[in-house]
PDB file of C-alpha atoms in Angstrom:
ATOM      1  CA  UNK A   1     -37.790 200.546-114.394  1.00  0.00           C
ATOM      2  CA  UNK A   2     -41.288 201.924-113.926  1.00  0.00           C
ATOM      3  CA  UNK A   3     -44.249 199.542-114.466  1.00  0.00           C
ATOM      4  CA  UNK A   4     -47.819 200.115-113.476  1.00  0.00           C
ATOM      5  CA  UNK A   5     -50.505 197.641-114.399  1.00  0.00           C
ATOM      6  CA  UNK A   6     -54.272 198.064-114.568  1.00  0.00           C
ATOM      7  CA  UNK A   7     -56.952 195.969-116.421  1.00  0.00           C
ATOM      8  CA  UNK A   8     -57.720 197.491-119.692  1.00  0.00           C
ATOM      9  CA  UNK A   9     -61.555 197.377-119.557  1.00  0.00           C
ATOM     10  CA  UNK A  10     -64.240 196.689-117.056  1.00  0.00           C
ATOM     11  CA  UNK A  11     -68.039 196.594-117.213  1.00  0.00           C
ATOM     12  CA  UNK A  12     -70.616 196.881-114.515  1.00  0.00           C
ATOM     13  CA  UNK A  13     -74.196 197.795-114.068  1.00  0.00           C
ATOM     14  CA  UNK A  14     -75.893 200.841-112.559  1.00  0.00           C
ATOM     15  CA  UNK A  15     -76.011 200.693-108.674  1.00  0.00           C
ATOM     16  CA  UNK A  16     -73.417 198.024-108.358  1.00  0.00           C
ATOM     17  CA  UNK A  17     -69.956 198.097-106.879  1.00  0.00           C
ATOM     18  CA  UNK A  18     -66.665 197.739-108.867  1.00  0.00           C
ATOM     19  CA  UNK A  19     -63.108 197.417-107.794  1.00  0.00           C
ATOM     20  CA  UNK A  20     -60.354 198.581-110.113  1.00  0.00           C
ATOM     21  CA  UNK A  21     -56.970 197.112-109.226  1.00  0.00           C
ATOM     22  CA  UNK A  22     -53.552 198.608-109.778  1.00  0.00           C
ATOM     23  CA  UNK A  23     -50.125 197.008-109.325  1.00  0.00           C
ATOM     24  CA  UNK A  24     -47.061 198.910-109.473  1.00  0.00           C
ATOM     25  CA  UNK A  25     -43.211 198.333-109.476  1.00  0.00           C
ATOM     26  CA  UNK A  26     -41.394 201.739-109.449  1.00  0.00           C
ATOM     27  CA  UNK A  27     -37.935 202.802-108.538  1.00  0.00           C
ATOM     28  CA  UNK A  28     -39.291 205.283-105.846  1.00  0.00           C
ATOM     29  CA  UNK A  29     -42.597 205.734-104.178  1.00  0.00           C
ATOM     30  CA  UNK A  30     -44.018 208.787-102.684  1.00  0.00           C
ATOM     31  CA  UNK A  31     -47.863 208.360-102.912  1.00  0.00           C
ATOM     32  CA  UNK A  32     -50.329 206.741-105.217  1.00  0.00           C
ATOM     33  CA  UNK A  33     -53.076 208.829-107.096  1.00  0.00           C
ATOM     34  CA  UNK A  34     -56.393 207.896-108.827  1.00  0.00           C
ATOM     35  CA  UNK A  35     -57.847 210.069-111.528  1.00  0.00           C
ATOM     36  CA  UNK A  36     -60.945 209.945-113.527  1.00  0.00           C
ATOM     37  CA  UNK A  37     -60.881 210.827-117.135  1.00  0.00           C
ATOM     38  CA  UNK A  38     -63.769 211.314-119.448  1.00  0.00           C
ATOM     39  CA  UNK A  39     -63.220 210.953-123.160  1.00  0.00           C
ATOM     40  CA  UNK A  40     -61.683 214.095-124.675  1.00  0.00           C
ATOM     41  CA  UNK A  41     -61.325 215.765-121.204  1.00  0.00           C
ATOM     42  CA  UNK A  42     -58.410 216.099-118.854  1.00  0.00           C
ATOM     43  CA  UNK A  43     -58.148 213.990-115.778  1.00  0.00           C
ATOM     44  CA  UNK A  44     -59.743 214.971-112.417  1.00  0.00           C
ATOM     45  CA  UNK A  45     -58.256 214.128-109.129  1.00  0.00           C
ATOM     46  CA  UNK A  46     -60.034 211.406-107.096  1.00  0.00           C
ATOM     47  CA  UNK A  47     -57.876 210.241-104.285  1.00  0.00           C
ATOM     48  CA  UNK A  48     -54.447 209.984-102.867  1.00  0.00           C
ATOM     49  CA  UNK A  49     -52.888 207.328-100.684  1.00  0.00           C
ATOM     50  CA  UNK A  50     -49.457 207.485 -99.207  1.00  0.00           C
ATOM     51  CA  UNK A  51     -49.784 205.255 -96.163  1.00  0.00           C
ATOM     52  CA  UNK A  52     -51.237 201.713 -96.053  1.00  0.00           C
ATOM     53  CA  UNK A  53     -55.021 201.470 -95.613  1.00  0.00           C
ATOM     54  CA  UNK A  54     -58.247 202.719 -96.887  1.00  0.00           C
ATOM     55  CA  UNK A  55     -59.210 206.314 -97.822  1.00  0.00           C
ATOM     56  CA  UNK A  56     -62.962 206.905 -98.116  1.00  0.00           C
ATOM     57  CA  UNK A  57     -64.543 209.787 -99.936  1.00  0.00           C
ATOM     58  CA  UNK A  58     -68.113 209.512-100.665  1.00  0.00           C
ATOM     59  CA  UNK A  59     -68.934 206.867-103.227  1.00  0.00           C
ATOM     60  CA  UNK A  60     -65.247 206.346-103.867  1.00  0.00           C
ATOM     61  CA  UNK A  61     -62.690 204.514-101.730  1.00  0.00           C
ATOM     62  CA  UNK A  62     -58.947 203.816-102.485  1.00  0.00           C
ATOM     63  CA  UNK A  63     -56.740 201.249-100.738  1.00  0.00           C
ATOM     64  CA  UNK A  64     -52.968 200.980-100.644  1.00  0.00           C
ATOM     65  CA  UNK A  65     -50.645 198.116 -99.620  1.00  0.00           C
ATOM     66  CA  UNK A  66     -46.987 199.413-100.142  1.00  0.00           C
ATOM     67  CA  UNK A  67     -45.401 196.040 -99.197  1.00  0.00           C
ATOM     68  CA  UNK A  68     -47.546 194.362-102.046  1.00  0.00           C
ATOM     69  CA  UNK A  69     -47.210 197.180-104.501  1.00  0.00           C
ATOM     70  CA  UNK A  70     -51.050 197.181-104.828  1.00  0.00           C
ATOM     71  CA  UNK A  71     -53.853 199.563-104.783  1.00  0.00           C
ATOM     72  CA  UNK A  72     -57.536 199.519-105.667  1.00  0.00           C
ATOM     73  CA  UNK A  73     -60.191 202.050-106.437  1.00  0.00           C
ATOM     74  CA  UNK A  74     -63.639 200.996-105.155  1.00  0.00           C
ATOM     75  CA  UNK A  75     -66.695 202.704-106.725  1.00  0.00           C
ATOM     76  CA  UNK A  76     -69.974 202.130-104.960  1.00  0.00           C
ATOM     77  CA  UNK A  77     -73.637 202.836-106.224  1.00  0.00           C
ATOM     78  CA  UNK A  78     -72.483 203.082-109.628  1.00  0.00           C
ATOM     79  CA  UNK A  79     -74.023 205.740-111.852  1.00  0.00           C
ATOM     80  CA  UNK A  80     -74.040 206.140-115.697  1.00  0.00           C
ATOM     81  CA  UNK A  81     -71.842 209.191-115.409  1.00  0.00           C
ATOM     82  CA  UNK A  82     -69.159 207.036-113.806  1.00  0.00           C
ATOM     83  CA  UNK A  83     -68.244 205.627-117.319  1.00  0.00           C
ATOM     84  CA  UNK A  84     -64.936 206.879-117.848  1.00  0.00           C
ATOM     85  CA  UNK A  85     -61.230 205.877-117.757  1.00  0.00           C
ATOM     86  CA  UNK A  86     -59.659 205.457-114.377  1.00  0.00           C
ATOM     87  CA  UNK A  87     -55.850 206.160-114.065  1.00  0.00           C
ATOM     88  CA  UNK A  88     -53.574 204.903-111.457  1.00  0.00           C
ATOM     89  CA  UNK A  89     -50.520 206.977-110.990  1.00  0.00           C
ATOM     90  CA  UNK A  90     -47.387 206.570-108.658  1.00  0.00           C
ATOM     91  CA  UNK A  91     -45.442 209.572-107.625  1.00  0.00           C
ATOM     92  CA  UNK A  92     -41.729 208.979-108.058  1.00  0.00           C
ATOM     93  CA  UNK A  93     -40.028 209.643-104.635  1.00  0.00           C
ATOM     94  CA  UNK A  94     -37.007 211.405-106.054  1.00  0.00           C
ATOM     95  CA  UNK A  95     -38.341 213.632-108.824  1.00  0.00           C
ATOM     96  CA  UNK A  96     -42.002 214.136-107.686  1.00  0.00           C
ATOM     97  CA  UNK A  97     -43.347 213.322-110.982  1.00  0.00           C
ATOM     98  CA  UNK A  98     -46.216 211.059-111.661  1.00  0.00           C
ATOM     99  CA  UNK A  99     -45.884 207.819-113.515  1.00  0.00           C
ATOM    100  CA  UNK A 100     -49.248 206.810-115.010  1.00  0.00           C
ATOM    101  CA  UNK A 101     -50.848 203.393-115.617  1.00  0.00           C
ATOM    102  CA  UNK A 102     -52.370 202.648-118.781  1.00  0.00           C
ATOM    103  CA  UNK A 103     -55.825 203.332-117.464  1.00  0.00           C
ATOM    104  CA  UNK A 104     -58.945 201.141-116.954  1.00  0.00           C
ATOM    105  CA  UNK A 105     -61.993 202.115-119.159  1.00  0.00           C
ATOM    106  CA  UNK A 106     -65.149 201.355-117.044  1.00  0.00           C
ATOM    107  CA  UNK A 107     -68.500 201.063-118.940  1.00  0.00           C
ATOM    108  CA  UNK A 108     -71.508 201.326-116.684  1.00  0.00           C
ATOM    109  CA  UNK A 109     -74.761 199.863-118.188  1.00  0.00           C
ATOM    110  CA  UNK A 110     -78.271 200.438-117.089  1.00  0.00           C
TER     111      UNK A 110
ATOM    112  CA  UNK B   1     -60.257 221.809-106.078  1.00  0.00           C
ATOM    113  CA  UNK B   2     -57.612 223.967-107.497  1.00  0.00           C
ATOM    114  CA  UNK B   3     -58.072 225.407-110.986  1.00  0.00           C
ATOM    115  CA  UNK B   4     -55.656 225.104-113.935  1.00  0.00           C
ATOM    116  CA  UNK B   5     -56.466 226.624-117.391  1.00  0.00           C
ATOM    117  CA  UNK B   6     -54.933 225.952-120.729  1.00  0.00           C
ATOM    118  CA  UNK B   7     -55.191 227.975-123.908  1.00  0.00           C
ATOM    119  CA  UNK B   8     -56.055 227.340-126.615  1.00  0.00           C
ATOM    120  CA  UNK B   9     -58.349 224.439-126.034  1.00  0.00           C
ATOM    121  CA  UNK B  10     -58.024 223.337-129.708  1.00  0.00           C
ATOM    122  CA  UNK B  11     -55.772 224.422-132.425  1.00  0.00           C
ATOM    123  CA  UNK B  12     -55.292 223.354-136.100  1.00  0.00           C
ATOM    124  CA  UNK B  13     -52.100 224.387-137.888  1.00  0.00           C
ATOM    125  CA  UNK B  14     -50.162 223.798-141.001  1.00  0.00           C
ATOM    126  CA  UNK B  15     -47.098 221.482-140.993  1.00  0.00           C
ATOM    127  CA  UNK B  16     -43.902 223.436-140.232  1.00  0.00           C
ATOM    128  CA  UNK B  17     -45.417 226.133-138.114  1.00  0.00           C
ATOM    129  CA  UNK B  18     -45.018 226.631-134.315  1.00  0.00           C
ATOM    130  CA  UNK B  19     -47.781 226.534-131.813  1.00  0.00           C
ATOM    131  CA  UNK B  20     -47.676 227.938-128.301  1.00  0.00           C
ATOM    132  CA  UNK B  21     -49.936 226.417-125.485  1.00  0.00           C
ATOM    133  CA  UNK B  22     -50.295 228.187-122.255  1.00  0.00           C
ATOM    134  CA  UNK B  23     -51.001 226.783-118.828  1.00  0.00           C
ATOM    135  CA  UNK B  24     -52.050 228.768-115.886  1.00  0.00           C
ATOM    136  CA  UNK B  25     -52.656 227.933-112.263  1.00  0.00           C
ATOM    137  CA  UNK B  26     -55.505 230.398-111.421  1.00  0.00           C
ATOM    138  CA  UNK B  27     -55.911 230.244-107.623  1.00  0.00           C
ATOM    139  CA  UNK B  28     -52.537 228.995-106.478  1.00  0.00           C
ATOM    140  CA  UNK B  29     -48.884 229.336-107.056  1.00  0.00           C
ATOM    141  CA  UNK B  30     -47.281 226.340-108.776  1.00  0.00           C
ATOM    142  CA  UNK B  31     -43.550 226.007-108.462  1.00  0.00           C
ATOM    143  CA  UNK B  32     -43.668 222.982-110.689  1.00  0.00           C
ATOM    144  CA  UNK B  33     -45.708 222.355-113.723  1.00  0.00           C
ATOM    145  CA  UNK B  34     -45.785 219.221-115.951  1.00  0.00           C
ATOM    146  CA  UNK B  35     -46.498 218.729-119.506  1.00  0.00           C
ATOM    147  CA  UNK B  36     -48.078 215.490-120.777  1.00  0.00           C
ATOM    148  CA  UNK B  37     -49.087 214.110-124.212  1.00  0.00           C
ATOM    149  CA  UNK B  38     -51.798 211.705-124.553  1.00  0.00           C
ATOM    150  CA  UNK B  39     -52.550 209.660-127.809  1.00  0.00           C
ATOM    151  CA  UNK B  40     -56.051 208.221-128.407  1.00  0.00           C
ATOM    152  CA  UNK B  41     -56.919 205.414-126.126  1.00  0.00           C
ATOM    153  CA  UNK B  42     -53.524 205.617-124.420  1.00  0.00           C
ATOM    154  CA  UNK B  43     -52.471 206.988-120.975  1.00  0.00           C
ATOM    155  CA  UNK B  44     -50.607 210.164-120.196  1.00  0.00           C
ATOM    156  CA  UNK B  45     -47.017 210.342-121.043  1.00  0.00           C
ATOM    157  CA  UNK B  46     -44.940 212.856-119.161  1.00  0.00           C
ATOM    158  CA  UNK B  47     -42.884 215.108-121.571  1.00  0.00           C
ATOM    159  CA  UNK B  48     -41.172 217.365-119.248  1.00  0.00           C
ATOM    160  CA  UNK B  49     -41.234 218.997-115.708  1.00  0.00           C
ATOM    161  CA  UNK B  50     -41.175 222.604-115.615  1.00  0.00           C
ATOM    162  CA  UNK B  51     -39.806 224.577-112.568  1.00  0.00           C
ATOM    163  CA  UNK B  52     -40.284 228.272-112.190  1.00  0.00           C
ATOM    164  CA  UNK B  53     -37.126 230.165-113.056  1.00  0.00           C
ATOM    165  CA  UNK B  54     -35.081 227.172-114.225  1.00  0.00           C
ATOM    166  CA  UNK B  55     -34.776 225.099-117.237  1.00  0.00           C
ATOM    167  CA  UNK B  56     -37.175 222.179-117.790  1.00  0.00           C
ATOM    168  CA  UNK B  57     -36.281 218.634-117.344  1.00  0.00           C
ATOM    169  CA  UNK B  58     -37.162 216.658-120.354  1.00  0.00           C
ATOM    170  CA  UNK B  59     -38.093 212.911-120.310  1.00  0.00           C
ATOM    171  CA  UNK B  60     -36.129 210.371-122.286  1.00  0.00           C
ATOM    172  CA  UNK B  61     -37.030 210.540-126.056  1.00  0.00           C
ATOM    173  CA  UNK B  62     -38.511 214.044-125.807  1.00  0.00           C
ATOM    174  CA  UNK B  63     -36.634 216.611-128.025  1.00  0.00           C
ATOM    175  CA  UNK B  64     -36.087 219.842-125.875  1.00  0.00           C
ATOM    176  CA  UNK B  65     -35.373 221.847-129.168  1.00  0.00           C
ATOM    177  CA  UNK B  66     -38.769 220.807-130.594  1.00  0.00           C
ATOM    178  CA  UNK B  67     -40.823 221.206-127.517  1.00  0.00           C
ATOM    179  CA  UNK B  68     -39.704 224.422-125.746  1.00  0.00           C
ATOM    180  CA  UNK B  69     -40.964 225.055-122.263  1.00  0.00           C
ATOM    181  CA  UNK B  70     -40.864 228.324-120.432  1.00  0.00           C
ATOM    182  CA  UNK B  71     -41.899 228.745-116.828  1.00  0.00           C
ATOM    183  CA  UNK B  72     -41.784 232.406-116.400  1.00  0.00           C
ATOM    184  CA  UNK B  73     -43.810 232.867-113.308  1.00  0.00           C
ATOM    185  CA  UNK B  74     -45.386 230.957-110.483  1.00  0.00           C
ATOM    186  CA  UNK B  75     -48.713 230.844-112.377  1.00  0.00           C
ATOM    187  CA  UNK B  76     -47.651 230.381-116.060  1.00  0.00           C
ATOM    188  CA  UNK B  77     -45.815 227.864-118.069  1.00  0.00           C
ATOM    189  CA  UNK B  78     -45.852 227.719-121.860  1.00  0.00           C
ATOM    190  CA  UNK B  79     -45.132 224.828-124.302  1.00  0.00           C
ATOM    191  CA  UNK B  80     -44.106 225.626-127.732  1.00  0.00           C
ATOM    192  CA  UNK B  81     -44.310 223.027-130.498  1.00  0.00           C
ATOM    193  CA  UNK B  82     -41.802 224.178-133.053  1.00  0.00           C
ATOM    194  CA  UNK B  83     -41.951 223.190-136.679  1.00  0.00           C
ATOM    195  CA  UNK B  84     -45.062 221.046-136.035  1.00  0.00           C
ATOM    196  CA  UNK B  85     -45.640 217.905-138.090  1.00  0.00           C
ATOM    197  CA  UNK B  86     -48.654 215.671-138.419  1.00  0.00           C
ATOM    198  CA  UNK B  87     -47.121 213.132-135.879  1.00  0.00           C
ATOM    199  CA  UNK B  88     -47.052 215.755-133.330  1.00  0.00           C
ATOM    200  CA  UNK B  89     -50.859 215.785-133.408  1.00  0.00           C
ATOM    201  CA  UNK B  90     -52.024 214.946-129.934  1.00  0.00           C
ATOM    202  CA  UNK B  91     -53.847 215.973-126.757  1.00  0.00           C
ATOM    203  CA  UNK B  92     -51.496 218.006-124.579  1.00  0.00           C
ATOM    204  CA  UNK B  93     -52.189 218.389-120.918  1.00  0.00           C
ATOM    205  CA  UNK B  94     -50.468 220.314-118.395  1.00  0.00           C
ATOM    206  CA  UNK B  95     -50.613 219.958-114.661  1.00  0.00           C
ATOM    207  CA  UNK B  96     -49.693 222.177-111.736  1.00  0.00           C
ATOM    208  CA  UNK B  97     -48.452 220.943-108.399  1.00  0.00           C
ATOM    209  CA  UNK B  98     -49.969 222.769-105.382  1.00  0.00           C
ATOM    210  CA  UNK B  99     -48.347 223.206-101.885  1.00  0.00           C
ATOM    211  CA  UNK B 100     -50.500 220.185-100.808  1.00  0.00           C
ATOM    212  CA  UNK B 101     -48.525 218.106-103.405  1.00  0.00           C
ATOM    213  CA  UNK B 102     -51.532 217.246-105.280  1.00  0.00           C
ATOM    214  CA  UNK B 103     -51.270 217.604-109.108  1.00  0.00           C
ATOM    215  CA  UNK B 104     -54.265 219.388-110.671  1.00  0.00           C
ATOM    216  CA  UNK B 105     -54.663 219.055-114.532  1.00  0.00           C
ATOM    217  CA  UNK B 106     -55.643 221.665-117.077  1.00  0.00           C
ATOM    218  CA  UNK B 107     -58.436 220.949-119.529  1.00  0.00           C
ATOM    219  CA  UNK B 108     -55.982 220.021-122.248  1.00  0.00           C
ATOM    220  CA  UNK B 109     -55.174 221.217-125.761  1.00  0.00           C
ATOM    221  CA  UNK B 110     -56.061 219.314-128.844  1.00  0.00           C
ATOM    222  CA  UNK B 111     -53.518 219.865-131.590  1.00  0.00           C
ATOM    223  CA  UNK B 112     -54.056 218.931-135.152  1.00  0.00           C
ATOM    224  CA  UNK B 113     -51.227 219.430-137.607  1.00  0.00           C
ATOM    225  CA  UNK B 114     -52.332 219.226-141.240  1.00  0.00           C
TER     226      UNK B 114
END
């Protein structure tokens, strides 16, 4: 079956660094995506990992270990606008569809 | 990034009526589009995969006769919720896959069935 786990909620302060973890067990694997979703809006693409290692994009970085079924999203220099849900999604190798985790609600406080 | 639009953004309808939602990829051709449903404070649940020119593939538990999907062109897919009931009230989101294999999401359609 498909199982993708993320913490439900996290809190952090403005200017800090936060790491959101994602573990997965899926029947196939063809890449892992991170999306940001503000309340009432559609998800926006943040990052994509298909090989092991770290991908850096500005204040956001994403890491993947395929052997451990593990990824994390690292957010640096947190800003208030980073308060949102962060969704980890695994692309099924056979059907190319995305399977989403439950999402992590991040609250950034002053 | 690529742009995907959805129309309408919000719809209120009476129980028993049908509602059509359009999903368009504005600046790229999408051979595959996906339809998701999201209930409050929950993650996205894939309803169906829509391939241009062929029948949609529905996820387990999704009624194909209730949620009609048509992918008539490389830039347009439609989802019709037939005989809508209050339990169908949800946030419906489409996504389109680009040649780069990244999925881009539309802004979503909030459906309220009275």
